């Protein structure tokens, strides 16, 4: 199989693609790296709001979901969006400075058909700075 890149797995492009590197991925778990830059949403000139940690968990979950899609349906399969709900989010920082590396891991804790509950953890160095639980659902595309 050809090398799978970030843009093969998630639909995010431009300034909305926050992930810089996939560290680990399989059908149930993913680990990614991202470095805060001035083009990120919620950047105020010095730092980003920790709410962006939710998006990092969502994109990391998308990496995992995209990997499963490619494994099941092939490289040329359609990338479909997921509806995402935030069940819980806890942050231990008030801001994340420019050029900070954030390692995000996520794991499926519940999976049934196209519904998943995902637990995500964001780290800066050894410190946990965010813990996020997402509920995601991929509706069927019934448009004709």
JSON list of C-alpha atoms in Angstrom, two decimals:
[
{"chain": "A", "resi": 1, "resn": "UNK", "atom": "CA", "xyz": [0.00, 0.00, 0.00]},
{"chain": "A", "resi": 2, "resn": "UNK", "atom": "CA", "xyz": [1.23, 3.50, -0.80]},
{"chain": "A", "resi": 3, "resn": "UNK", "atom": "CA", "xyz": [2.27, 5.87, 1.97]},
{"chain": "A", "resi": 4, "resn": "UNK", "atom": "CA", "xyz": [-0.79, 7.33, 3.68]},
{"chain": "A", "resi": 5, "resn": "UNK", "atom": "CA", "xyz": [-0.54, 11.05, 4.44]},
{"chain": "A", "resi": 6, "resn": "UNK", "atom": "CA", "xyz": [-2.57, 13.33, 6.70]},
{"chain": "A", "resi": 7, "resn": "UNK", "atom": "CA", "xyz": [-4.61, 14.70, 3.80]},
{"chain": "A", "resi": 8, "resn": "UNK", "atom": "CA", "xyz": [-5.52, 11.15, 2.74]},
{"chain": "A", "resi": 9, "resn": "UNK", "atom": "CA", "xyz": [-7.13, 10.63, 6.14]},
{"chain": "A", "resi": 10, "resn": "UNK", "atom": "CA", "xyz": [-8.91, 13.89, 7.03]},
{"chain": "A", "resi": 11, "resn": "UNK", "atom": "CA", "xyz": [-10.64, 16.56, 4.94]},
{"chain": "A", "resi": 12, "resn": "UNK", "atom": "CA", "xyz": [-9.10, 19.55, 6.76]},
{"chain": "A", "resi": 13, "resn": "UNK", "atom": "CA", "xyz": [-7.02, 21.88, 4.60]},
{"chain": "A", "resi": 14, "resn": "UNK", "atom": "CA", "xyz": [-5.24, 25.20, 4.93]},
{"chain": "A", "resi": 15, "resn": "UNK", "atom": "CA", "xyz": [-5.32, 26.88, 8.32]},
{"chain": "A", "resi": 16, "resn": "UNK", "atom": "CA", "xyz": [-7.91, 24.39, 9.63]},
{"chain": "A", "resi": 17, "resn": "UNK", "atom": "CA", "xyz": [-5.51, 21.46, 9.34]},
{"chain": "A", "resi": 18, "resn": "UNK", "atom": "CA", "xyz": [-3.73, 21.60, 12.67]},
{"chain": "A", "resi": 19, "resn": "UNK", "atom": "CA", "xyz": [-1.96, 18.23, 12.70]},
{"chain": "A", "resi": 20, "resn": "UNK", "atom": "CA", "xyz": [1.65, 18.24, 11.47]},
{"chain": "A", "resi": 21, "resn": "UNK", "atom": "CA", "xyz": [2.60, 14.59, 11.99]},
{"chain": "A", "resi": 22, "resn": "UNK", "atom": "CA", "xyz": [1.04, 11.20, 12.59]},
{"chain": "A", "resi": 23, "resn": "UNK", "atom": "CA", "xyz": [3.06, 9.38, 15.24]},
{"chain": "A", "resi": 24, "resn": "UNK", "atom": "CA", "xyz": [0.92, 6.25, 15.53]},
{"chain": "A", "resi": 25, "resn": "UNK", "atom": "CA", "xyz": [-2.37, 5.06, 14.05]},
{"chain": "A", "resi": 26, "resn": "UNK", "atom": "CA", "xyz": [-4.60, 1.99, 13.85]},
{"chain": "A", "resi": 27, "resn": "UNK", "atom": "CA", "xyz": [-8.38, 1.43, 13.69]},
{"chain": "A", "resi": 28, "resn": "UNK", "atom": "CA", "xyz": [-8.96, 2.29, 17.38]},
{"chain": "A", "resi": 29, "resn": "UNK", "atom": "CA", "xyz": [-6.17, 4.66, 18.40]},
{"chain": "A", "resi": 30, "resn": "UNK", "atom": "CA", "xyz": [-4.06, 7.50, 17.03]},
{"chain": "A", "resi": 31, "resn": "UNK", "atom": "CA", "xyz": [-1.28, 9.77, 18.26]},
{"chain": "A", "resi": 32, "resn": "UNK", "atom": "CA", "xyz": [-0.42, 13.03, 16.49]},
{"chain": "A", "resi": 33, "resn": "UNK", "atom": "CA", "xyz": [1.86, 16.01, 16.84]},
{"chain": "A", "resi": 34, "resn": "UNK", "atom": "CA", "xyz": [1.03, 19.64, 16.14]},
{"chain": "A", "resi": 35, "resn": "UNK", "atom": "CA", "xyz": [2.98, 22.86, 16.65]},
{"chain": "A", "resi": 36, "resn": "UNK", "atom": "CA", "xyz": [1.08, 26.06, 17.39]},
{"chain": "A", "resi": 37, "resn": "UNK", "atom": "CA", "xyz": [1.55, 28.64, 14.65]},
{"chain": "A", "resi": 38, "resn": "UNK", "atom": "CA", "xyz": [0.18, 32.09, 13.86]},
{"chain": "A", "resi": 39, "resn": "UNK", "atom": "CA", "xyz": [-2.35, 30.79, 11.31]},
{"chain": "A", "resi": 40, "resn": "UNK", "atom": "CA", "xyz": [-4.24, 28.66, 13.84]},
{"chain": "A", "resi": 41, "resn": "UNK", "atom": "CA", "xyz": [-7.81, 29.56, 14.78]},
{"chain": "A", "resi": 42, "resn": "UNK", "atom": "CA", "xyz": [-8.01, 31.34, 18.17]},
{"chain": "A", "resi": 43, "resn": "UNK", "atom": "CA", "xyz": [-4.43, 32.69, 17.86]},
{"chain": "A", "resi": 44, "resn": "UNK", "atom": "CA", "xyz": [-4.27, 36.15, 19.50]},
{"chain": "A", "resi": 45, "resn": "UNK", "atom": "CA", "xyz": [-0.77, 37.20, 18.43]},
{"chain": "A", "resi": 46, "resn": "UNK", "atom": "CA", "xyz": [1.01, 35.35, 21.25]},
{"chain": "A", "resi": 47, "resn": "UNK", "atom": "CA", "xyz": [-0.89, 32.17, 22.04]},
{"chain": "A", "resi": 48, "resn": "UNK", "atom": "CA", "xyz": [-3.99, 30.10, 21.27]},
{"chain": "A", "resi": 49, "resn": "UNK", "atom": "CA", "xyz": [-6.99, 29.51, 23.48]},
{"chain": "A", "resi": 50, "resn": "UNK", "atom": "CA", "xyz": [-7.04, 25.96, 24.89]},
{"chain": "A", "resi": 51, "resn": "UNK", "atom": "CA", "xyz": [-10.39, 25.36, 23.16]},
{"chain": "A", "resi": 52, "resn": "UNK", "atom": "CA", "xyz": [-8.24, 24.44, 20.16]},
{"chain": "A", "resi": 53, "resn": "UNK", "atom": "CA", "xyz": [-7.33, 21.25, 22.06]},
{"chain": "A", "resi": 54, "resn": "UNK", "atom": "CA", "xyz": [-10.85, 19.97, 21.30]},
{"chain": "A", "resi": 55, "resn": "UNK", "atom": "CA", "xyz": [-10.18, 20.38, 17.57]},
{"chain": "A", "resi": 56, "resn": "UNK", "atom": "CA", "xyz": [-6.86, 18.55, 17.92]},
{"chain": "A", "resi": 57, "resn": "UNK", "atom": "CA", "xyz": [-8.65, 15.59, 19.50]},
{"chain": "A", "resi": 58, "resn": "UNK", "atom": "CA", "xyz": [-11.31, 15.69, 16.77]},
{"chain": "A", "resi": 59, "resn": "UNK", "atom": "CA", "xyz": [-8.68, 15.74, 14.00]},
{"chain": "A", "resi": 60, "resn": "UNK", "atom": "CA", "xyz": [-6.70, 12.97, 15.69]},
{"chain": "A", "resi": 61, "resn": "UNK", "atom": "CA", "xyz": [-9.90, 10.90, 15.89]},
{"chain": "A", "resi": 62, "resn": "UNK", "atom": "CA", "xyz": [-10.40, 11.69, 12.20]},
{"chain": "A", "resi": 63, "resn": "UNK", "atom": "CA", "xyz": [-6.95, 10.25, 11.48]},
{"chain": "A", "resi": 64, "resn": "UNK", "atom": "CA", "xyz": [-8.03, 7.01, 13.16]},
{"chain": "A", "resi": 65, "resn": "UNK", "atom": "CA", "xyz": [-11.39, 6.96, 11.35]},
{"chain": "A", "resi": 66, "resn": "UNK", "atom": "CA", "xyz": [-9.73, 7.74, 8.02]},
{"chain": "A", "resi": 67, "resn": "UNK", "atom": "CA", "xyz": [-7.24, 4.92, 8.52]},
{"chain": "A", "resi": 68, "resn": "UNK", "atom": "CA", "xyz": [-10.10, 2.49, 9.11]},
{"chain": "A", "resi": 69, "resn": "UNK", "atom": "CA", "xyz": [-11.93, 3.84, 6.01]},
{"chain": "A", "resi": 70, "resn": "UNK", "atom": "CA", "xyz": [-8.88, 3.30, 3.79]},
{"chain": "A", "resi": 71, "resn": "UNK", "atom": "CA", "xyz": [-8.27, -0.16, 5.23]},
{"chain": "A", "resi": 72, "resn": "UNK", "atom": "CA", "xyz": [-11.89, -1.19, 4.55]},
{"chain": "A", "resi": 73, "resn": "UNK", "atom": "CA", "xyz": [-12.74, 0.74, 1.36]},
{"chain": "A", "resi": 74, "resn": "UNK", "atom": "CA", "xyz": [-9.41, 1.62, -0.24]},
{"chain": "A", "resi": 75, "resn": "UNK", "atom": "CA", "xyz": [-7.28, 4.68, -0.85]},
{"chain": "A", "resi": 76, "resn": "UNK", "atom": "CA", "xyz": [-9.69, 6.29, -3.33]},
{"chain": "A", "resi": 77, "resn": "UNK", "atom": "CA", "xyz": [-12.73, 6.03, -1.03]},
{"chain": "A", "resi": 78, "resn": "UNK", "atom": "CA", "xyz": [-14.72, 9.17, -0.28]},
{"chain": "A", "resi": 79, "resn": "UNK", "atom": "CA", "xyz": [-13.75, 11.21, 2.79]},
{"chain": "A", "resi": 80, "resn": "UNK", "atom": "CA", "xyz": [-16.97, 11.90, 4.69]},
{"chain": "A", "resi": 81, "resn": "UNK", "atom": "CA", "xyz": [-17.40, 14.28, 7.58]},
{"chain": "A", "resi": 82, "resn": "UNK", "atom": "CA", "xyz": [-18.44, 13.31, 11.09]},
{"chain": "A", "resi": 83, "resn": "UNK", "atom": "CA", "xyz": [-20.87, 15.14, 13.36]},
{"chain": "A", "resi": 84, "resn": "UNK", "atom": "CA", "xyz": [-18.98, 15.83, 16.58]},
{"chain": "A", "resi": 85, "resn": "UNK", "atom": "CA", "xyz": [-20.36, 16.53, 20.04]},
{"chain": "A", "resi": 86, "resn": "UNK", "atom": "CA", "xyz": [-18.23, 17.48, 23.02]},
{"chain": "A", "resi": 87, "resn": "UNK", "atom": "CA", "xyz": [-19.30, 15.38, 25.99]},
{"chain": "A", "resi": 88, "resn": "UNK", "atom": "CA", "xyz": [-16.58, 16.67, 28.31]},
{"chain": "A", "resi": 89, "resn": "UNK", "atom": "CA", "xyz": [-13.50, 18.89, 28.08]},
{"chain": "A", "resi": 90, "resn": "UNK", "atom": "CA", "xyz": [-11.08, 19.83, 30.86]},
{"chain": "A", "resi": 91, "resn": "UNK", "atom": "CA", "xyz": [-8.04, 22.06, 30.39]},
{"chain": "A", "resi": 92, "resn": "UNK", "atom": "CA", "xyz": [-5.17, 22.81, 32.77]},
{"chain": "A", "resi": 93, "resn": "UNK", "atom": "CA", "xyz": [-3.81, 25.83, 30.86]},
{"chain": "A", "resi": 94, "resn": "UNK", "atom": "CA", "xyz": [-5.30, 29.23, 30.02]},
{"chain": "A", "resi": 95, "resn": "UNK", "atom": "CA", "xyz": [-3.25, 29.74, 26.84]},
{"chain": "A", "resi": 96, "resn": "UNK", "atom": "CA", "xyz": [-0.80, 27.80, 24.67]},
{"chain": "A", "resi": 97, "resn": "UNK", "atom": "CA", "xyz": [2.14, 29.87, 23.36]},
{"chain": "A", "resi": 98, "resn": "UNK", "atom": "CA", "xyz": [3.26, 30.11, 19.75]},
{"chain": "A", "resi": 99, "resn": "UNK", "atom": "CA", "xyz": [5.63, 27.29, 18.65]},
{"chain": "A", "resi": 100, "resn": "UNK", "atom": "CA", "xyz": [4.50, 24.91, 21.41]},
{"chain": "A", "resi": 101, "resn": "UNK", "atom": "CA", "xyz": [4.41, 21.24, 20.38]},
{"chain": "A", "resi": 102, "resn": "UNK", "atom": "CA", "xyz": [1.23, 19.42, 21.42]},
{"chain": "A", "resi": 103, "resn": "UNK", "atom": "CA", "xyz": [1.02, 15.63, 21.36]},
{"chain": "A", "resi": 104, "resn": "UNK", "atom": "CA", "xyz": [-2.55, 14.38, 21.12]},
{"chain": "A", "resi": 105, "resn": "UNK", "atom": "CA", "xyz": [-3.67, 10.80, 21.62]},
{"chain": "A", "resi": 106, "resn": "UNK", "atom": "CA", "xyz": [-7.16, 9.47, 21.20]},
{"chain": "A", "resi": 107, "resn": "UNK", "atom": "CA", "xyz": [-8.78, 6.11, 21.60]},
{"chain": "A", "resi": 108, "resn": "UNK", "atom": "CA", "xyz": [-12.21, 4.69, 20.87]},
{"chain": "A", "resi": 109, "resn": "UNK", "atom": "CA", "xyz": [-13.82, 3.79, 24.20]},
{"chain": "A", "resi": 110, "resn": "UNK", "atom": "CA", "xyz": [-17.13, 2.81, 22.59]},
{"chain": "A", "resi": 111, "resn": "UNK", "atom": "CA", "xyz": [-17.91, 1.92, 18.99]},
{"chain": "A", "resi": 112, "resn": "UNK", "atom": "CA", "xyz": [-21.20, 0.86, 17.42]},
{"chain": "A", "resi": 113, "resn": "UNK", "atom": "CA", "xyz": [-21.68, 1.04, 13.66]},
{"chain": "A", "resi": 114, "resn": "UNK", "atom": "CA", "xyz": [-21.14, 4.73, 12.77]},
{"chain": "A", "resi": 115, "resn": "UNK", "atom": "CA", "xyz": [-21.23, 6.04, 16.37]},
{"chain": "A", "resi": 116, "resn": "UNK", "atom": "CA", "xyz": [-18.14, 6.36, 18.55]},
{"chain": "A", "resi": 117, "resn": "UNK", "atom": "CA", "xyz": [-17.19, 7.78, 21.89]},
{"chain": "A", "resi": 118, "resn": "UNK", "atom": "CA", "xyz": [-13.58, 8.92, 21.91]},
{"chain": "A", "resi": 119, "resn": "UNK", "atom": "CA", "xyz": [-11.29, 9.81, 24.80]},
{"chain": "A", "resi": 120, "resn": "UNK", "atom": "CA", "xyz": [-8.52, 12.24, 23.88]},
{"chain": "A", "resi": 121, "resn": "UNK", "atom": "CA", "xyz": [-5.54, 13.52, 25.85]},
{"chain": "A", "resi": 122, "resn": "UNK", "atom": "CA", "xyz": [-3.35, 16.50, 24.92]},
{"chain": "A", "resi": 123, "resn": "UNK", "atom": "CA", "xyz": [0.19, 16.77, 26.29]},
{"chain": "A", "resi": 124, "resn": "UNK", "atom": "CA", "xyz": [2.82, 19.47, 26.26]},
{"chain": "A", "resi": 125, "resn": "UNK", "atom": "CA", "xyz": [6.02, 17.71, 27.20]},
{"chain": "A", "resi": 126, "resn": "UNK", "atom": "CA", "xyz": [5.09, 15.34, 30.02]},
{"chain": "A", "resi": 127, "resn": "UNK", "atom": "CA", "xyz": [2.20, 17.50, 31.23]},
{"chain": "A", "resi": 128, "resn": "UNK", "atom": "CA", "xyz": [-1.42, 16.68, 30.44]},
{"chain": "A", "resi": 129, "resn": "UNK", "atom": "CA", "xyz": [-3.03, 19.98, 29.40]},
{"chain": "A", "resi": 130, "resn": "UNK", "atom": "CA", "xyz": [-6.34, 18.70, 28.06]},
{"chain": "A", "resi": 131, "resn": "UNK", "atom": "CA", "xyz": [-8.69, 15.77, 28.45]},
{"chain": "A", "resi": 132, "resn": "UNK", "atom": "CA", "xyz": [-11.57, 15.62, 25.98]},
{"chain": "A", "resi": 133, "resn": "UNK", "atom": "CA", "xyz": [-14.41, 13.15, 25.46]},
{"chain": "A", "resi": 134, "resn": "UNK", "atom": "CA", "xyz": [-16.12, 13.36, 22.08]},
{"chain": "A", "resi": 135, "resn": "UNK", "atom": "CA", "xyz": [-19.14, 11.60, 20.68]},
{"chain": "A", "resi": 136, "resn": "UNK", "atom": "CA", "xyz": [-18.98, 11.31, 16.90]},
{"chain": "A", "resi": 137, "resn": "UNK", "atom": "CA", "xyz": [-21.46, 10.06, 14.34]},
{"chain": "A", "resi": 138, "resn": "UNK", "atom": "CA", "xyz": [-21.16, 9.64, 10.60]},
{"chain": "A", "resi": 139, "resn": "UNK", "atom": "CA", "xyz": [-24.56, 9.90, 8.93]},
{"chain": "A", "resi": 140, "resn": "UNK", "atom": "CA", "xyz": [-25.25, 7.87, 5.82]},
{"chain": "A", "resi": 141, "resn": "UNK", "atom": "CA", "xyz": [-25.05, 9.85, 2.60]},
{"chain": "A", "resi": 142, "resn": "UNK", "atom": "CA", "xyz": [-28.48, 9.24, 1.07]},
{"chain": "A", "resi": 143, "resn": "UNK", "atom": "CA", "xyz": [-28.35, 12.06, -1.48]},
{"chain": "A", "resi": 144, "resn": "UNK", "atom": "CA", "xyz": [-29.07, 10.86, -4.99]}
]
